[in-house]
Tab-separated table of C-alpha atoms in Angstrom:
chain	number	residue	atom	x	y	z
Q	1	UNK	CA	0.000	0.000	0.000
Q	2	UNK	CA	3.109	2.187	0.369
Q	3	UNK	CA	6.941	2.264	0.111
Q	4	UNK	CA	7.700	0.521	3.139
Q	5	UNK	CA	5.344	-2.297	2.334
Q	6	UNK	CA	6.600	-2.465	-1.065
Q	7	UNK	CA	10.285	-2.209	0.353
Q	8	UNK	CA	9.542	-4.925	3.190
Q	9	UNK	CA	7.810	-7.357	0.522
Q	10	UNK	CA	10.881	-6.652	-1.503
Q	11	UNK	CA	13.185	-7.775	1.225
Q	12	UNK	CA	10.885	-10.654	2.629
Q	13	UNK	CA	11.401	-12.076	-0.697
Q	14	UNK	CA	14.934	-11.773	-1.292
Q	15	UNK	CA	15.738	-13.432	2.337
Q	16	UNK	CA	13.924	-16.160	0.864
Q	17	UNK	CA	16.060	-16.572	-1.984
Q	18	UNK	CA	19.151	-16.221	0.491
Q	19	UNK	CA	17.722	-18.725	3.200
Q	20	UNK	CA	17.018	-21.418	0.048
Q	21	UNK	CA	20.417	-20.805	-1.232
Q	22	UNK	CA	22.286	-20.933	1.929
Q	23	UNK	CA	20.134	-24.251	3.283
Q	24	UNK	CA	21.017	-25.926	-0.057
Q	25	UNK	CA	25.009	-25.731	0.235
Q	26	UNK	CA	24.361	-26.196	3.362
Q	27	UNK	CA	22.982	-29.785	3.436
Q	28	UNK	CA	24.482	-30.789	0.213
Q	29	UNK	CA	27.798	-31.372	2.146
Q	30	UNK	CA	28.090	-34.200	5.203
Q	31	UNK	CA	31.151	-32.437	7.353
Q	32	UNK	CA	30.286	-30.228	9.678
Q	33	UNK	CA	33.172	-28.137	8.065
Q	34	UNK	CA	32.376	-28.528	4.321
Q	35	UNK	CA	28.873	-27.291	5.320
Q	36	UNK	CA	30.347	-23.847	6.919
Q	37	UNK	CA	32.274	-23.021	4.341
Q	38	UNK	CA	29.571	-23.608	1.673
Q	39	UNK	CA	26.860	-22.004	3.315
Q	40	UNK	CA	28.967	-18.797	3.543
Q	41	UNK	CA	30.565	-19.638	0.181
Q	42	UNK	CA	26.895	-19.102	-0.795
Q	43	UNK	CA	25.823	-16.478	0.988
Q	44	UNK	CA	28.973	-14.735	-0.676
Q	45	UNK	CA	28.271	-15.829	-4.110
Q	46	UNK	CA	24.429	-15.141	-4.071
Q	47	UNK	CA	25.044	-11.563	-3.083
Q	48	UNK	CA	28.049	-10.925	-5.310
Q	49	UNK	CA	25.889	-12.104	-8.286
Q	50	UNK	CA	23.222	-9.837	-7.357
Q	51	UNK	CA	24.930	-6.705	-5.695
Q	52	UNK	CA	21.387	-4.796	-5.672
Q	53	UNK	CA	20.219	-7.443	-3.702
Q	54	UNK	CA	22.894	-7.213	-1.440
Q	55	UNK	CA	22.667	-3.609	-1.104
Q	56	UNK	CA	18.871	-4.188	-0.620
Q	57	UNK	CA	19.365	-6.800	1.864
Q	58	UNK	CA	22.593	-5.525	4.191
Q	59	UNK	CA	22.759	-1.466	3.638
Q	60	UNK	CA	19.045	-0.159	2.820
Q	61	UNK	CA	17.324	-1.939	5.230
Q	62	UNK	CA	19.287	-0.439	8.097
Q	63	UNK	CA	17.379	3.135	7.209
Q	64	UNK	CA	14.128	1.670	6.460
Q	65	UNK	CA	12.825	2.056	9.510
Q	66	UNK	CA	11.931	-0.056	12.807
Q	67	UNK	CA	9.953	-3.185	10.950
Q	68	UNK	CA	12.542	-3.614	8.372
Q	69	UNK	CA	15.098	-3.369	11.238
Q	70	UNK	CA	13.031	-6.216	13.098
Q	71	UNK	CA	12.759	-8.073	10.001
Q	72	UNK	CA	16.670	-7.883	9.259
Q	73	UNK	CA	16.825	-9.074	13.003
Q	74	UNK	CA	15.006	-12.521	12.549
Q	75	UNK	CA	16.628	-12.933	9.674
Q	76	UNK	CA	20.348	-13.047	11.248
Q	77	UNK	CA	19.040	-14.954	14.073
Q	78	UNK	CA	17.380	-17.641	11.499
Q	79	UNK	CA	21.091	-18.250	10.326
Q	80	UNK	CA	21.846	-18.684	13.918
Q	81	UNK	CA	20.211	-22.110	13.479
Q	82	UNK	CA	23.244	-23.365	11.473
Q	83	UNK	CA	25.564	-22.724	14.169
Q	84	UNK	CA	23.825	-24.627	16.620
Q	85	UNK	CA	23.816	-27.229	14.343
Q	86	UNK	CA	27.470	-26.794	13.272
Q	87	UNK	CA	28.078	-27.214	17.324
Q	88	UNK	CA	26.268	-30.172	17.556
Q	89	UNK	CA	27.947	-31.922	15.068
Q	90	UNK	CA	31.342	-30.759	15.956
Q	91	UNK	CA	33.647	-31.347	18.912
Q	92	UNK	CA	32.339	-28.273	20.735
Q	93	UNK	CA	31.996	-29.044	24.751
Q	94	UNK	CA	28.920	-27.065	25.496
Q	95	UNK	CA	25.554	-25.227	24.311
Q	96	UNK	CA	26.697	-22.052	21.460
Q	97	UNK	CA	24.496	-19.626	23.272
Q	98	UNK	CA	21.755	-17.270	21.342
Q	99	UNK	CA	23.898	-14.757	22.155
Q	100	UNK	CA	27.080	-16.052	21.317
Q	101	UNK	CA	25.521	-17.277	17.447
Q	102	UNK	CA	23.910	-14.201	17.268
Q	103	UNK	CA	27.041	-12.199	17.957
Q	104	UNK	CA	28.502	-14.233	15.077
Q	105	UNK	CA	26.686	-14.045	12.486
Q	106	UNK	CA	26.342	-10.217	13.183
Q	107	UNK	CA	30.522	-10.164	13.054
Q	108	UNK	CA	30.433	-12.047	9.675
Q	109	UNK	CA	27.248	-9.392	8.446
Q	110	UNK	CA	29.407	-5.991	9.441
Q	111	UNK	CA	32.411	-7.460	7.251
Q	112	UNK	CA	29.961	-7.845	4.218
Q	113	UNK	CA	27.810	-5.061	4.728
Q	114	UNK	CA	31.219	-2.865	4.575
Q	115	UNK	CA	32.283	-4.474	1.382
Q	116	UNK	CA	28.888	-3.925	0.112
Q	117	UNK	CA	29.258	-0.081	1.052
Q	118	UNK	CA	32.529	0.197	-0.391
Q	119	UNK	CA	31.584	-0.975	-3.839
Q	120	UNK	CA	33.025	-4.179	-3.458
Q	121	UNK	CA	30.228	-6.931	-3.533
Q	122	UNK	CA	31.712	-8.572	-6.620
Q	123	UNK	CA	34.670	-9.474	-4.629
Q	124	UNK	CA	32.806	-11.497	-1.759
Q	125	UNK	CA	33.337	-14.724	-2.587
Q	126	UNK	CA	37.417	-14.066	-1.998
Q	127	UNK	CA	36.504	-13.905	1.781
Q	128	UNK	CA	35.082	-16.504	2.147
Q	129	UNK	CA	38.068	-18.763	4.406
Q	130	UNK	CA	38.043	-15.585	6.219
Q	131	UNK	CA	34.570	-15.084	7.243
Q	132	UNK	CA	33.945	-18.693	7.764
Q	133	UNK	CA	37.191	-19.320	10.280
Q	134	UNK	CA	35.668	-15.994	12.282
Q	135	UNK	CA	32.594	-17.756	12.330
Q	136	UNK	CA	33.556	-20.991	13.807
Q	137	UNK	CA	35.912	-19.763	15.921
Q	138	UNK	CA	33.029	-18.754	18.096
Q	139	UNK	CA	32.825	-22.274	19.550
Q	140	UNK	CA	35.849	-24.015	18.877
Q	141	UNK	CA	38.664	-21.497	19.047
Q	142	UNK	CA	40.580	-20.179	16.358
Q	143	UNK	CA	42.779	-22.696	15.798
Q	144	UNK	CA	40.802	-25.176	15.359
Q	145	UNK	CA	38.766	-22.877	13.047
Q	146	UNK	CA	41.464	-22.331	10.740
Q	147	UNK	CA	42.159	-26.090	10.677
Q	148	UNK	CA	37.962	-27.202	10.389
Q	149	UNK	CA	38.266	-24.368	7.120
Q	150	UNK	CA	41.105	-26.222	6.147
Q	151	UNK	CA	39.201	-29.338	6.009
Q	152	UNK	CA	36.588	-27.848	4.646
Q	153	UNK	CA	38.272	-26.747	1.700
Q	154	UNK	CA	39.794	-30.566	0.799
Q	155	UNK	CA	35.922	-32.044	1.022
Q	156	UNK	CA	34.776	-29.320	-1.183
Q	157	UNK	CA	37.685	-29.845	-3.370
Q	158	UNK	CA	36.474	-33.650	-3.574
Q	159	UNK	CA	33.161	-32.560	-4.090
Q	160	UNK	CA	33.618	-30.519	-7.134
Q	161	UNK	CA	36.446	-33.299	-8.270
Q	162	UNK	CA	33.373	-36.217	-8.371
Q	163	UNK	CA	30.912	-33.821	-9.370
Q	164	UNK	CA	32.942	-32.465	-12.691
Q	165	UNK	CA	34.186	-36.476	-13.259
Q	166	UNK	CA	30.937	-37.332	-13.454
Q	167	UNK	CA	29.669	-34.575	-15.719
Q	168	UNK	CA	32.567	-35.577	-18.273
Q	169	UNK	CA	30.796	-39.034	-17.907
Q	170	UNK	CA	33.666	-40.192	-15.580
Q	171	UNK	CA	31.434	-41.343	-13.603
């Protein structure tokens, strides 16, 4: 009926494209590692393919006022969800806290909301090792973050190896 309601429907609808995105790498991987690193991988990727989206979705929403603010809210404590799993299935001793995920994934959204200000969305992707060993270092030290990215990186690696043999009719 107005602006914001076209602006929120806007947004409502582009999370959903993120959220689908991100759940897909997600669960396509079976280490707790490999499905990190994806996850942001996509969340990198999806944005830095659509840079209005990600302007949309991590700088304009900020000044559109206290329901879009709410709204950008539930949507970084939705991703929460896959840290708590990413605990679960790791070595990490105790509950990750709402607080502590939350604190997270809002770390990992202030680095890409300044690239996104700075006119660098395109170049995402090339953090993601960075943003994923800040993000797991959260719950398993950082260390072992850098080594579970590490990990991460030679599953993927396999991943794409089987899927492209396979393509070629490999297999």
């Amino acid at each position: 009926s107005d602006k914001e309601d076209c602006f929120l429907a806007a947004y409502d609808e582009l999370v959903g494209r993120l959220v689908a995105t991100v759940d897909e790498a997600y669960r396509a991987q079976s280490g707790w590692e490999a499905r990190v690193v994806a996850a942001i991988g996509a969340l990198l990727e999806f944005f830095a393919s659509e840079p209005e989206a990600a302007q949309i979705g991590m700088i304009e929403v900020m000044a559109a006022g206290p329901v879009a603010l709410e709204r950008y809210r539930l949507a970084q404590r939705g991703f929460t969800v896959y840290l708590q799993e990413t605990a679960e299935r790791s070595s990490y001793p105790g509950d990750l806290s709402a607080r502590a995920g939350m604190a997270a994934i809002g770390g990992m959204a202030a680095v890409i909301a300044e690239m996104v200000r700075e006119g660098k969305t395109r170049q995402l992707p090339a953090i993601r090792d960075e943003v994923a060993t800040f993000g797991l270092a959260f719950f398993v030290g950082s260390a072992a973050a850098q080594g579970a990215v590490e990990a991460a990186m030679a599953e993927l690696d396999e991943s794409v190896e089987v899927k492209t043999a396979a393509w070629a009719g490999g297999g």
